[in-house]
CSV table of C-alpha atoms in Angstrom, one decimal:
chain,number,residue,atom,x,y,z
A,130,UNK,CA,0.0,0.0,0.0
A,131,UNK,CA,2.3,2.7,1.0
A,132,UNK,CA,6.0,2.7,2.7
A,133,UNK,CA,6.9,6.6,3.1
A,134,UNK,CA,10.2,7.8,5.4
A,135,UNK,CA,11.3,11.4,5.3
A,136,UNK,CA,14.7,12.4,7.2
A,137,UNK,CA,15.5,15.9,7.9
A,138,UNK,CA,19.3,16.4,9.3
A,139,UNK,CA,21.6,19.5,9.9
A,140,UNK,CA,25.4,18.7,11.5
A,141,UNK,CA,28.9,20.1,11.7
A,142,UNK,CA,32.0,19.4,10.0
A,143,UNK,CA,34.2,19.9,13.0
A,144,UNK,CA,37.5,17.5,12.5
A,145,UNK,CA,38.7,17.5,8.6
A,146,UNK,CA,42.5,16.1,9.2
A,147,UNK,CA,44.5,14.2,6.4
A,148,UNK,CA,41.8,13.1,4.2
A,149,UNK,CA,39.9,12.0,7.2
A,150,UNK,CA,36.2,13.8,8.4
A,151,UNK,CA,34.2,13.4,11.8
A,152,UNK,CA,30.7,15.0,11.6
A,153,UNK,CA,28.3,15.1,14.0
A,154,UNK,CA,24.3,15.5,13.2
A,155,UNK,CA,20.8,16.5,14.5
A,156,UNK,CA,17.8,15.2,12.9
A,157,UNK,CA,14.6,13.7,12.7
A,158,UNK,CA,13.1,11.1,11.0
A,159,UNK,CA,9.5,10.0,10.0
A,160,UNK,CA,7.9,6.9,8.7
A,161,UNK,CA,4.2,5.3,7.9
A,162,UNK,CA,3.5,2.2,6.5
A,163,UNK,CA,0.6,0.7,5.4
A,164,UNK,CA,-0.3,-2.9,4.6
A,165,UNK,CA,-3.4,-4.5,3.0
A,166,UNK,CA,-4.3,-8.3,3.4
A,167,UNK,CA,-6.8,-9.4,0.6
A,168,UNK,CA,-8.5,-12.4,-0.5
A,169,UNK,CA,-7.2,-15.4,0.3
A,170,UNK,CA,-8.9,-18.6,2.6
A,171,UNK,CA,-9.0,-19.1,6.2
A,172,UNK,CA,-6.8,-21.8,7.2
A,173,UNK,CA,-7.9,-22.8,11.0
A,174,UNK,CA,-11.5,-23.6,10.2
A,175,UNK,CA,-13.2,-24.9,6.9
A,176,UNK,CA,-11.0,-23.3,4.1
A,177,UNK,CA,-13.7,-20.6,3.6
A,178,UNK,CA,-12.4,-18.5,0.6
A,179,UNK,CA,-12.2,-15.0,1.3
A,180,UNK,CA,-12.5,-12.2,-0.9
A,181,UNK,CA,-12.1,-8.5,-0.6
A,182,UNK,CA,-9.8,-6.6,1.7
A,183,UNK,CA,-9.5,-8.6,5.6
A,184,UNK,CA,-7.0,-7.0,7.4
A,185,UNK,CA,-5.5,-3.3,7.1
A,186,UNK,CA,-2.1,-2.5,9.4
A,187,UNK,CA,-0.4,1.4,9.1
A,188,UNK,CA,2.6,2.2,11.2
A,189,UNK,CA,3.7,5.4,12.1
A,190,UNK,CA,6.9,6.1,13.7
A,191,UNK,CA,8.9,9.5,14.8
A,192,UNK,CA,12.0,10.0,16.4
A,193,UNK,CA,14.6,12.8,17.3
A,194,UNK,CA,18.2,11.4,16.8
A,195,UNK,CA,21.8,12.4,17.0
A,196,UNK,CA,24.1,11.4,14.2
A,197,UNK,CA,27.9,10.9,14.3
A,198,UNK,CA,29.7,10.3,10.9
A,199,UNK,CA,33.6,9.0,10.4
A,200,UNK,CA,34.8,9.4,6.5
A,201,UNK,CA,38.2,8.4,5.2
A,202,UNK,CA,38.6,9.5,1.6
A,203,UNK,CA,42.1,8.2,1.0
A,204,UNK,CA,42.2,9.1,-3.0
A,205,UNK,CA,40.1,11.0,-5.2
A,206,UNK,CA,38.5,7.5,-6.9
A,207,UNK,CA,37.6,6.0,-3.1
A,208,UNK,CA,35.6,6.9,0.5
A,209,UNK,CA,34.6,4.7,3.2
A,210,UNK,CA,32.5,5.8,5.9
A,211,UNK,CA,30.9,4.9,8.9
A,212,UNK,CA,28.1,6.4,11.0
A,213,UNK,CA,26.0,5.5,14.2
A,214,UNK,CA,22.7,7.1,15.1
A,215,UNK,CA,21.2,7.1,18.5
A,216,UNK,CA,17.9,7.5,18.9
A,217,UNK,CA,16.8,8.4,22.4
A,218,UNK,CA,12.6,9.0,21.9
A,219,UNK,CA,10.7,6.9,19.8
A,220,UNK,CA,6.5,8.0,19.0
A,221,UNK,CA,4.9,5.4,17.6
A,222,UNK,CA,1.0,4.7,16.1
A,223,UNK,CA,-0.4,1.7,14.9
A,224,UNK,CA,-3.7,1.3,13.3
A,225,UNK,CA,-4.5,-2.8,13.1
A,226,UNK,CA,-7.9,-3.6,11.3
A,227,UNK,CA,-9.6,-7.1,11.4
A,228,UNK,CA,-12.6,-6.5,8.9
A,229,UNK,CA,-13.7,-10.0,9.6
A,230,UNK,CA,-14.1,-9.5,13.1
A,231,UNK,CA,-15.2,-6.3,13.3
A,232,UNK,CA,-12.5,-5.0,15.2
A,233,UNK,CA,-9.5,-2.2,15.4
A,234,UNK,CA,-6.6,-2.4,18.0
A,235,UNK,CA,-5.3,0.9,18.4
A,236,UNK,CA,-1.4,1.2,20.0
A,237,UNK,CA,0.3,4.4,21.2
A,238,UNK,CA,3.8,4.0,22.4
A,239,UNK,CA,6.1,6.5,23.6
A,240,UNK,CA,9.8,6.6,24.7
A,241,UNK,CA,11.9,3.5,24.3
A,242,UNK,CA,15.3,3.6,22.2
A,243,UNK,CA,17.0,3.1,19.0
A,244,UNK,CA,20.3,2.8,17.0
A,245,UNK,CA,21.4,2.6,13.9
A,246,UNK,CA,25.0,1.7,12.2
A,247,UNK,CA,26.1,2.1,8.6
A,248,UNK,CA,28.7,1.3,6.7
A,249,UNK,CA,29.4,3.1,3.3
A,250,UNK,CA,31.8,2.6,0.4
A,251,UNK,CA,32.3,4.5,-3.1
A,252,UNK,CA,34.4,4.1,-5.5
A,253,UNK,CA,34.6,6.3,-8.8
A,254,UNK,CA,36.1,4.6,-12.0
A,255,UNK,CA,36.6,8.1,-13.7
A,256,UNK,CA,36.9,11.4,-11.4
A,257,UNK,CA,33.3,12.8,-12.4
A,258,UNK,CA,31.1,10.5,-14.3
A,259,UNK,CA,30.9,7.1,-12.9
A,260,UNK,CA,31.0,5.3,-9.0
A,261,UNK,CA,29.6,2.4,-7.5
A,262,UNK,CA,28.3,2.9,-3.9
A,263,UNK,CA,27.6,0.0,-1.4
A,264,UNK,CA,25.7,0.4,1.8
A,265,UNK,CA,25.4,-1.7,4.6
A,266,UNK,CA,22.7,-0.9,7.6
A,267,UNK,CA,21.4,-2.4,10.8
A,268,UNK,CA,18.7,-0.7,12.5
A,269,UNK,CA,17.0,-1.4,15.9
A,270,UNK,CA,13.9,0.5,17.4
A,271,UNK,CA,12.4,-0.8,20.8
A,272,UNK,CA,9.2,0.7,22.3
A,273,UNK,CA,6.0,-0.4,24.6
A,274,UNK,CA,2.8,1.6,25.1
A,275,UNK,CA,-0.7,1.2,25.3
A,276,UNK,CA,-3.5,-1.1,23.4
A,277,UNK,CA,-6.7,0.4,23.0
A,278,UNK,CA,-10.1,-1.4,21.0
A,279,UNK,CA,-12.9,-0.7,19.1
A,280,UNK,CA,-15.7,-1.6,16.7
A,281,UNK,CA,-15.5,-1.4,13.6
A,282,UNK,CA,-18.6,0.7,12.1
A,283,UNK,CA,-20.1,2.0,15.3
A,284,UNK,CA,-20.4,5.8,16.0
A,285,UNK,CA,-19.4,6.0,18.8
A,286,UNK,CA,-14.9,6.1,17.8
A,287,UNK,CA,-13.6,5.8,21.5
A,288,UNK,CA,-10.9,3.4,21.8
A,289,UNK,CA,-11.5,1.5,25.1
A,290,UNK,CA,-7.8,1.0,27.0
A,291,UNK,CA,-7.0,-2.7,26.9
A,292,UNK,CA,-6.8,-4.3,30.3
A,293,UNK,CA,-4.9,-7.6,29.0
A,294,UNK,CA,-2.4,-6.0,26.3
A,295,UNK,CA,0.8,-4.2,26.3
A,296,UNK,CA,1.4,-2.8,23.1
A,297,UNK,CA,5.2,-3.3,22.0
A,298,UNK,CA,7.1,-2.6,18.7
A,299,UNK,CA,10.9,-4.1,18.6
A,300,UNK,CA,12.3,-3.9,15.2
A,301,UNK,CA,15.8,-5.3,13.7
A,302,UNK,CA,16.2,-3.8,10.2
A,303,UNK,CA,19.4,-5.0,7.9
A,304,UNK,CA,19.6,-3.2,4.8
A,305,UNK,CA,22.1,-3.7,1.7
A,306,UNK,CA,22.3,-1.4,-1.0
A,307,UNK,CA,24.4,-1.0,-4.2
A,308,UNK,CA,24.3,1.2,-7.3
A,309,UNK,CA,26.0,2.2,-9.9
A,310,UNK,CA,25.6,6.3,-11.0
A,311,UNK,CA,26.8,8.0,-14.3
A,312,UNK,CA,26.2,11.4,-15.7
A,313,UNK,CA,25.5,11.9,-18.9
């Protein structure tokens, strides 16, 4: 359905020493996802065939962070860098829909923690018009909160404050990226 992140940073350039660079950052960063189950059977009961949309799950997560990058650019044709962010407040909503059962569980989680490491190399085959760029990231977001509940359909949109439930998000993200750039 959707998968939207938007990162807003600003950050210093305060140790630039024989081809090597420490930066440091501030930022924030913003993300919402949505998912769509459709179709498809029920597997615990009868194999009833399902059709339509049955389940609907959006995430959306903001966080402050503080951002601390080491480059090395030891020729004009290579870099390598490496950064770690640390995320110290976590806001997270979650919006999970069970059309089927008529029901919406509603989680609101606040504080909790995060980091994320990243390793980065480039390496240009001319001096302007071609470099390939590899990524490597691990990202890990922890946070608990409250469940809420609610019909689906009624008028009256209170979410009733589940007894029984802890709402919880813990997230491990790797990512690996590679590209190749030119300019015509």
């Amino acid at each position: 359905d959707n998968d939207f992140s938007f990162n807003f940073d600003i950050g210093y350039n305060f140790l630039e020493a024989n081809k090597f660079y420490l930066s440091s950052f501030l930022g924030f960063s913003y993300g919402n996802r949505k998912y769509t189950a459709r179709d498809g059977y029920i597997e615990y009961t009868s194999k009833e065939n399902l059709i339509g949309i049955v389940i609907s799950y959006e995430q959306e997560i903001w966080y402050p962070f503080i951002k601390f990058d080491f480059t090395f650019v030891p020729s004009d044709f290579i870099e390598t860098s490496f950064y770690t962010s640390i995320f110290p407040y976590i806001f997270a909503n979650t919006l999970d829909s069970h059309f089927l059962r008529q029901v919406q569980f509603y989680d609101v989680m606040r504080g909790g923690f995060g980091v994320e490491l990243n390793f980065s190399f480039v390496t240009k085959f001319s001096k302007d018009d071609i470099f390939f760029n590899l990524n490597v990231t691990y990202q890990y977001l922890h946070c608990k909160g409250n469940s809420f509940s609610n019909n689906i359909g009624i008028k009256n949109s209170n979410f009733i404050l589940s007894k029984d439930c802890i709402a919880q998000m813990r997230c491990n993200f790797f990512m690996f990226d590679f590209g190749i750039v030119f300019y015509l």
